[in-house]
Amino acid sequence: MVDPNVNHHINARLSEVYMRYTNKYLASYIEVFQDNNPPCRINEFGIIDEEQYDHENGILVIAKETDGWSNEDFANGLLFRNWLNDVVHNGLHDHARRHPVMWYNIARWVSYIVNPKQPIHNLADQYPIPEIGKVAYTNINKVRGDTQSGIQYWRLANSDVSGELLREEIAILQPKIILCCGTYSEFTHHIPHFEGTTIKMPHPGARKSKLGMLESLTSQLHKSSERLSPP
């Protein structure tokens, strides 16, 4: 069921959590990344398009980290949730253009999860960016990262504060499906027993076959459906 009022309330609750965790999370980020000029707050995630998200059958995408965010972006309120909403409605722009494969793959994966009856051979040649509006989205690193994930990311991703915040996000969103985009080990480290469906995908920018990744997604959804079906 899509209810924009419910979705807006969920995002508001998430915003409160991010504000509450700002100082604690930034302290861990500063320690790990040795960034002596951190932003004024952590980034903000959640339901990307409140007009599209089905909160009763929610899909949560968990990715690694985002680069390209400056202190001025944070201070001016250019935060991930609204930025990605703009991408959904207006297409790739700014630093999203530097990583188009990532967003195209996520869009294909979401499209297939929402409509698993479509032929994946056709989907592999499509670029359904608006489909991303049907998910909630978060990063393990809630601030920013480097151009490549290194030891700093690993330390922050496996820290207690990252686990605490991730569990709070999931408690509020209550997703039925978790789509791990190169973050399966981090997710299972912090949440070893998730009652819904967990999908293990590679980093969406990986140099892998589009069709091969869709075949992996198909197989995992099929196995999940068999597991959940009554005997």
JSON list of N, CA, C and O in Angstrom, two decimals, residues 69-106:
[
{"chain": "A", "resi": 69, "resn": "TRP", "atom": "N", "xyz": [30.34, 14.61, -1.56]},
{"chain": "A", "resi": 69, "resn": "TRP", "atom": "CA", "xyz": [29.60, 15.55, -0.71]},
{"chain": "A", "resi": 69, "resn": "TRP", "atom": "C", "xyz": [30.58, 16.47, 0.02]},
{"chain": "A", "resi": 69, "resn": "TRP", "atom": "O", "xyz": [31.44, 15.99, 0.77]},
{"chain": "A", "resi": 70, "resn": "SER", "atom": "N", "xyz": [30.43, 17.77, -0.16]},
{"chain": "A", "resi": 70, "resn": "SER", "atom": "CA", "xyz": [31.30, 18.73, 0.51]},
{"chain": "A", "resi": 70, "resn": "SER", "atom": "C", "xyz": [30.65, 19.21, 1.80]},
{"chain": "A", "resi": 70, "resn": "SER", "atom": "O", "xyz": [29.45, 19.01, 2.02]},
{"chain": "A", "resi": 71, "resn": "ASN", "atom": "N", "xyz": [31.45, 19.86, 2.64]},
{"chain": "A", "resi": 71, "resn": "ASN", "atom": "CA", "xyz": [30.89, 20.44, 3.86]},
{"chain": "A", "resi": 71, "resn": "ASN", "atom": "C", "xyz": [29.80, 21.46, 3.54]},
{"chain": "A", "resi": 71, "resn": "ASN", "atom": "O", "xyz": [28.81, 21.58, 4.27]},
{"chain": "A", "resi": 72, "resn": "GLU", "atom": "N", "xyz": [29.97, 22.18, 2.43]},
{"chain": "A", "resi": 72, "resn": "GLU", "atom": "CA", "xyz": [28.98, 23.17, 2.04]},
{"chain": "A", "resi": 72, "resn": "GLU", "atom": "C", "xyz": [27.66, 22.50, 1.65]},
{"chain": "A", "resi": 72, "resn": "GLU", "atom": "O", "xyz": [26.57, 23.02, 1.93]},
{"chain": "A", "resi": 73, "resn": "ASP", "atom": "N", "xyz": [27.76, 21.33, 1.00]},
{"chain": "A", "resi": 73, "resn": "ASP", "atom": "CA", "xyz": [26.54, 20.59, 0.65]},
{"chain": "A", "resi": 73, "resn": "ASP", "atom": "C", "xyz": [25.74, 20.24, 1.90]},
{"chain": "A", "resi": 73, "resn": "ASP", "atom": "O", "xyz": [24.52, 20.43, 1.95]},
{"chain": "A", "resi": 74, "resn": "PHE", "atom": "N", "xyz": [26.45, 19.70, 2.89]},
{"chain": "A", "resi": 74, "resn": "PHE", "atom": "CA", "xyz": [25.77, 19.35, 4.15]},
{"chain": "A", "resi": 74, "resn": "PHE", "atom": "C", "xyz": [25.16, 20.59, 4.78]},
{"chain": "A", "resi": 74, "resn": "PHE", "atom": "O", "xyz": [24.00, 20.57, 5.23]},
{"chain": "A", "resi": 75, "resn": "ALA", "atom": "N", "xyz": [25.92, 21.67, 4.86]},
{"chain": "A", "resi": 75, "resn": "ALA", "atom": "CA", "xyz": [25.45, 22.88, 5.51]},
{"chain": "A", "resi": 75, "resn": "ALA", "atom": "C", "xyz": [24.25, 23.49, 4.80]},
{"chain": "A", "resi": 75, "resn": "ALA", "atom": "O", "xyz": [23.36, 24.07, 5.43]},
{"chain": "A", "resi": 76, "resn": "ASN", "atom": "N", "xyz": [24.21, 23.35, 3.47]},
{"chain": "A", "resi": 76, "resn": "ASN", "atom": "CA", "xyz": [23.12, 23.92, 2.68]},
{"chain": "A", "resi": 76, "resn": "ASN", "atom": "C", "xyz": [21.93, 22.98, 2.53]},
{"chain": "A", "resi": 76, "resn": "ASN", "atom": "O", "xyz": [20.98, 23.31, 1.82]},
{"chain": "A", "resi": 77, "resn": "GLY", "atom": "N", "xyz": [22.00, 21.82, 3.19]},
{"chain": "A", "resi": 77, "resn": "GLY", "atom": "CA", "xyz": [20.87, 20.90, 3.16]},
{"chain": "A", "resi": 77, "resn": "GLY", "atom": "C", "xyz": [20.77, 20.05, 1.91]},
{"chain": "A", "resi": 77, "resn": "GLY", "atom": "O", "xyz": [19.71, 19.48, 1.63]},
{"chain": "A", "resi": 78, "resn": "LEU", "atom": "N", "xyz": [21.86, 19.96, 1.13]},
{"chain": "A", "resi": 78, "resn": "LEU", "atom": "CA", "xyz": [21.88, 19.05, -0.01]},
{"chain": "A", "resi": 78, "resn": "LEU", "atom": "C", "xyz": [22.20, 17.66, 0.53]},
{"chain": "A", "resi": 78, "resn": "LEU", "atom": "O", "xyz": [23.37, 17.28, 0.68]},
{"chain": "A", "resi": 79, "resn": "LEU", "atom": "N", "xyz": [21.15, 16.91, 0.85]},
{"chain": "A", "resi": 79, "resn": "LEU", "atom": "CA", "xyz": [21.31, 15.61, 1.49]},
{"chain": "A", "resi": 79, "resn": "LEU", "atom": "C", "xyz": [20.82, 14.50, 0.56]},
{"chain": "A", "resi": 79, "resn": "LEU", "atom": "O", "xyz": [20.05, 14.73, -0.37]},
{"chain": "A", "resi": 80, "resn": "PHE", "atom": "N", "xyz": [21.28, 13.29, 0.84]},
{"chain": "A", "resi": 80, "resn": "PHE", "atom": "CA", "xyz": [21.14, 12.19, -0.10]},
{"chain": "A", "resi": 80, "resn": "PHE", "atom": "C", "xyz": [19.69, 11.91, -0.48]},
{"chain": "A", "resi": 80, "resn": "PHE", "atom": "O", "xyz": [19.38, 11.69, -1.65]},
{"chain": "A", "resi": 81, "resn": "ARG", "atom": "N", "xyz": [18.80, 11.90, 0.50]},
{"chain": "A", "resi": 81, "resn": "ARG", "atom": "CA", "xyz": [17.41, 11.51, 0.22]},
{"chain": "A", "resi": 81, "resn": "ARG", "atom": "C", "xyz": [16.79, 12.40, -0.86]},
{"chain": "A", "resi": 81, "resn": "ARG", "atom": "O", "xyz": [16.24, 11.91, -1.85]},
{"chain": "A", "resi": 82, "resn": "ASN", "atom": "N", "xyz": [16.89, 13.71, -0.68]},
{"chain": "A", "resi": 82, "resn": "ASN", "atom": "CA", "xyz": [16.29, 14.63, -1.65]},
{"chain": "A", "resi": 82, "resn": "ASN", "atom": "C", "xyz": [17.06, 14.63, -2.97]},
{"chain": "A", "resi": 82, "resn": "ASN", "atom": "O", "xyz": [16.48, 14.78, -4.05]},
{"chain": "A", "resi": 83, "resn": "TRP", "atom": "N", "xyz": [18.38, 14.45, -2.88]},
{"chain": "A", "resi": 83, "resn": "TRP", "atom": "CA", "xyz": [19.20, 14.39, -4.09]},
{"chain": "A", "resi": 83, "resn": "TRP", "atom": "C", "xyz": [18.79, 13.23, -4.97]},
{"chain": "A", "resi": 83, "resn": "TRP", "atom": "O", "xyz": [18.60, 13.37, -6.18]},
{"chain": "A", "resi": 84, "resn": "LEU", "atom": "N", "xyz": [18.60, 12.04, -4.36]},
{"chain": "A", "resi": 84, "resn": "LEU", "atom": "CA", "xyz": [18.23, 10.87, -5.15]},
{"chain": "A", "resi": 84, "resn": "LEU", "atom": "C", "xyz": [16.79, 10.98, -5.64]},
{"chain": "A", "resi": 84, "resn": "LEU", "atom": "O", "xyz": [16.46, 10.51, -6.73]},
{"chain": "A", "resi": 85, "resn": "ASN", "atom": "N", "xyz": [15.92, 11.63, -4.88]},
{"chain": "A", "resi": 85, "resn": "ASN", "atom": "CA", "xyz": [14.56, 11.88, -5.35]},
{"chain": "A", "resi": 85, "resn": "ASN", "atom": "C", "xyz": [14.59, 12.71, -6.63]},
{"chain": "A", "resi": 85, "resn": "ASN", "atom": "O", "xyz": [13.83, 12.46, -7.58]},
{"chain": "A", "resi": 86, "resn": "ASP", "atom": "N", "xyz": [15.49, 13.69, -6.68]},
{"chain": "A", "resi": 86, "resn": "ASP", "atom": "CA", "xyz": [15.61, 14.52, -7.87]},
{"chain": "A", "resi": 86, "resn": "ASP", "atom": "C", "xyz": [16.13, 13.70, -9.05]},
{"chain": "A", "resi": 86, "resn": "ASP", "atom": "O", "xyz": [15.69, 13.89, -10.19]},
{"chain": "A", "resi": 87, "resn": "VAL", "atom": "N", "xyz": [17.05, 12.78, -8.79]},
{"chain": "A", "resi": 87, "resn": "VAL", "atom": "CA", "xyz": [17.54, 11.89, -9.84]},
{"chain": "A", "resi": 87, "resn": "VAL", "atom": "C", "xyz": [16.40, 11.04, -10.39]},
{"chain": "A", "resi": 87, "resn": "VAL", "atom": "O", "xyz": [16.26, 10.85, -11.61]},
{"chain": "A", "resi": 88, "resn": "VAL", "atom": "N", "xyz": [15.55, 10.53, -9.50]},
{"chain": "A", "resi": 88, "resn": "VAL", "atom": "CA", "xyz": [14.41, 9.70, -9.90]},
{"chain": "A", "resi": 88, "resn": "VAL", "atom": "C", "xyz": [13.49, 10.45, -10.85]},
{"chain": "A", "resi": 88, "resn": "VAL", "atom": "O", "xyz": [13.00, 9.90, -11.85]},
{"chain": "A", "resi": 89, "resn": "HIS", "atom": "N", "xyz": [13.27, 11.73, -10.57]},
{"chain": "A", "resi": 89, "resn": "HIS", "atom": "CA", "xyz": [12.31, 12.50, -11.35]},
{"chain": "A", "resi": 89, "resn": "HIS", "atom": "C", "xyz": [12.92, 13.24, -12.53]},
{"chain": "A", "resi": 89, "resn": "HIS", "atom": "O", "xyz": [12.22, 13.51, -13.52]},
{"chain": "A", "resi": 90, "resn": "ASN", "atom": "N", "xyz": [14.22, 13.52, -12.46]},
{"chain": "A", "resi": 90, "resn": "ASN", "atom": "CA", "xyz": [14.83, 14.35, -13.50]},
{"chain": "A", "resi": 90, "resn": "ASN", "atom": "C", "xyz": [16.02, 13.70, -14.19]},
{"chain": "A", "resi": 90, "resn": "ASN", "atom": "O", "xyz": [16.65, 14.33, -15.05]},
{"chain": "A", "resi": 91, "resn": "GLY", "atom": "N", "xyz": [16.35, 12.46, -13.81]},
{"chain": "A", "resi": 91, "resn": "GLY", "atom": "CA", "xyz": [17.44, 11.77, -14.46]},
{"chain": "A", "resi": 91, "resn": "GLY", "atom": "C", "xyz": [18.80, 12.04, -13.82]},
{"chain": "A", "resi": 91, "resn": "GLY", "atom": "O", "xyz": [18.91, 12.85, -12.90]},
{"chain": "A", "resi": 92, "resn": "LEU", "atom": "N", "xyz": [19.81, 11.37, -14.31]},
{"chain": "A", "resi": 92, "resn": "LEU", "atom": "CA", "xyz": [21.15, 11.50, -13.75]},
{"chain": "A", "resi": 92, "resn": "LEU", "atom": "C", "xyz": [21.71, 12.90, -13.99]},
{"chain": "A", "resi": 92, "resn": "LEU", "atom": "O", "xyz": [21.53, 13.48, -15.05]},
{"chain": "A", "resi": 93, "resn": "HIS", "atom": "N", "xyz": [22.38, 13.42, -12.96]},
{"chain": "A", "resi": 93, "resn": "HIS", "atom": "CA", "xyz": [22.97, 14.74, -13.06]},
{"chain": "A", "resi": 93, "resn": "HIS", "atom": "C", "xyz": [24.09, 14.85, -12.05]},
{"chain": "A", "resi": 93, "resn": "HIS", "atom": "O", "xyz": [24.29, 13.99, -11.21]},
{"chain": "A", "resi": 94, "resn": "ASP", "atom": "N", "xyz": [24.84, 15.93, -12.11]},
{"chain": "A", "resi": 94, "resn": "ASP", "atom": "CA", "xyz": [25.94, 16.20, -11.20]},
{"chain": "A", "resi": 94, "resn": "ASP", "atom": "C", "xyz": [26.86, 14.98, -11.12]},
{"chain": "A", "resi": 94, "resn": "ASP", "atom": "O", "xyz": [27.21, 14.40, -12.14]},
{"chain": "A", "resi": 95, "resn": "HIS", "atom": "N", "xyz": [27.25, 14.58, -9.88]},
{"chain": "A", "resi": 95, "resn": "HIS", "atom": "CA", "xyz": [28.21, 13.49, -9.79]},
{"chain": "A", "resi": 95, "resn": "HIS", "atom": "C", "xyz": [27.59, 12.12, -10.03]},
{"chain": "A", "resi": 95, "resn": "HIS", "atom": "O", "xyz": [28.30, 11.13, -10.15]},
{"chain": "A", "resi": 96, "resn": "ALA", "atom": "N", "xyz": [26.26, 12.05, -10.18]},
{"chain": "A", "resi": 96, "resn": "ALA", "atom": "CA", "xyz": [25.64, 10.77, -10.55]},
{"chain": "A", "resi": 96, "resn": "ALA", "atom": "C", "xyz": [26.08, 10.36, -11.94]},
{"chain": "A", "resi": 96, "resn": "ALA", "atom": "O", "xyz": [26.15, 9.17, -12.26]},
{"chain": "A", "resi": 97, "resn": "ARG", "atom": "N", "xyz": [26.37, 11.33, -12.80]},
{"chain": "A", "resi": 97, "resn": "ARG", "atom": "CA", "xyz": [26.78, 11.01, -14.17]},
{"chain": "A", "resi": 97, "resn": "ARG", "atom": "C", "xyz": [28.13, 10.30, -14.20]},
{"chain": "A", "resi": 97, "resn": "ARG", "atom": "O", "xyz": [28.47, 9.65, -15.19]},
{"chain": "A", "resi": 98, "resn": "ARG", "atom": "N", "xyz": [28.92, 10.46, -13.15]},
{"chain": "A", "resi": 98, "resn": "ARG", "atom": "CA", "xyz": [30.23, 9.81, -13.12]},
{"chain": "A", "resi": 98, "resn": "ARG", "atom": "C", "xyz": [30.11, 8.32, -12.84]},
{"chain": "A", "resi": 98, "resn": "ARG", "atom": "O", "xyz": [31.06, 7.58, -13.04]},
{"chain": "A", "resi": 99, "resn": "HIS", "atom": "N", "xyz": [28.95, 7.91, -12.32]},
{"chain": "A", "resi": 99, "resn": "HIS", "atom": "CA", "xyz": [28.76, 6.49, -11.98]},
{"chain": "A", "resi": 99, "resn": "HIS", "atom": "C", "xyz": [27.41, 6.00, -12.51]},
{"chain": "A", "resi": 99, "resn": "HIS", "atom": "O", "xyz": [26.61, 5.44, -11.76]},
{"chain": "A", "resi": 100, "resn": "PRO", "atom": "N", "xyz": [27.14, 6.17, -13.82]},
{"chain": "A", "resi": 100, "resn": "PRO", "atom": "CA", "xyz": [25.81, 5.80, -14.32]},
{"chain": "A", "resi": 100, "resn": "PRO", "atom": "C", "xyz": [25.50, 4.32, -14.20]},
{"chain": "A", "resi": 100, "resn": "PRO", "atom": "O", "xyz": [24.35, 3.95, -13.95]},
{"chain": "A", "resi": 101, "resn": "VAL", "atom": "N", "xyz": [26.53, 3.47, -14.37]},
{"chain": "A", "resi": 101, "resn": "VAL", "atom": "CA", "xyz": [26.29, 2.03, -14.32]},
{"chain": "A", "resi": 101, "resn": "VAL", "atom": "C", "xyz": [25.69, 1.63, -12.98]},
{"chain": "A", "resi": 101, "resn": "VAL", "atom": "O", "xyz": [24.78, 0.80, -12.91]},
{"chain": "A", "resi": 102, "resn": "MET", "atom": "N", "xyz": [26.18, 2.23, -11.90]},
{"chain": "A", "resi": 102, "resn": "MET", "atom": "CA", "xyz": [25.68, 1.92, -10.56]},
{"chain": "A", "resi": 102, "resn": "MET", "atom": "C", "xyz": [24.18, 2.17, -10.47]},
{"chain": "A", "resi": 102, "resn": "MET", "atom": "O", "xyz": [23.42, 1.31, -10.01]},
{"chain": "A", "resi": 103, "resn": "TRP", "atom": "N", "xyz": [23.75, 3.34, -10.92]},
{"chain": "A", "resi": 103, "resn": "TRP", "atom": "CA", "xyz": [22.33, 3.68, -10.77]},
{"chain": "A", "resi": 103, "resn": "TRP", "atom": "C", "xyz": [21.46, 2.89, -11.72]},
{"chain": "A", "resi": 103, "resn": "TRP", "atom": "O", "xyz": [20.34, 2.49, -11.38]},
{"chain": "A", "resi": 104, "resn": "TYR", "atom": "N", "xyz": [21.96, 2.60, -12.92]},
{"chain": "A", "resi": 104, "resn": "TYR", "atom": "CA", "xyz": [21.19, 1.78, -13.86]},
{"chain": "A", "resi": 104, "resn": "TYR", "atom": "C", "xyz": [20.99, 0.37, -13.31]},
{"chain": "A", "resi": 104, "resn": "TYR", "atom": "O", "xyz": [19.91, -0.21, -13.43]},
{"chain": "A", "resi": 105, "resn": "ASN", "atom": "N", "xyz": [22.05, -0.20, -12.72]},
{"chain": "A", "resi": 105, "resn": "ASN", "atom": "CA", "xyz": [21.92, -1.55, -12.18]},
{"chain": "A", "resi": 105, "resn": "ASN", "atom": "C", "xyz": [20.95, -1.59, -10.99]},
{"chain": "A", "resi": 105, "resn": "ASN", "atom": "O", "xyz": [20.11, -2.49, -10.91]},
{"chain": "A", "resi": 106, "resn": "ILE", "atom": "N", "xyz": [21.06, -0.63, -10.08]},
{"chain": "A", "resi": 106, "resn": "ILE", "atom": "CA", "xyz": [20.12, -0.60, -8.96]},
{"chain": "A", "resi": 106, "resn": "ILE", "atom": "C", "xyz": [18.70, -0.48, -9.47]},
{"chain": "A", "resi": 106, "resn": "ILE", "atom": "O", "xyz": [17.78, -1.17, -8.99]}
]
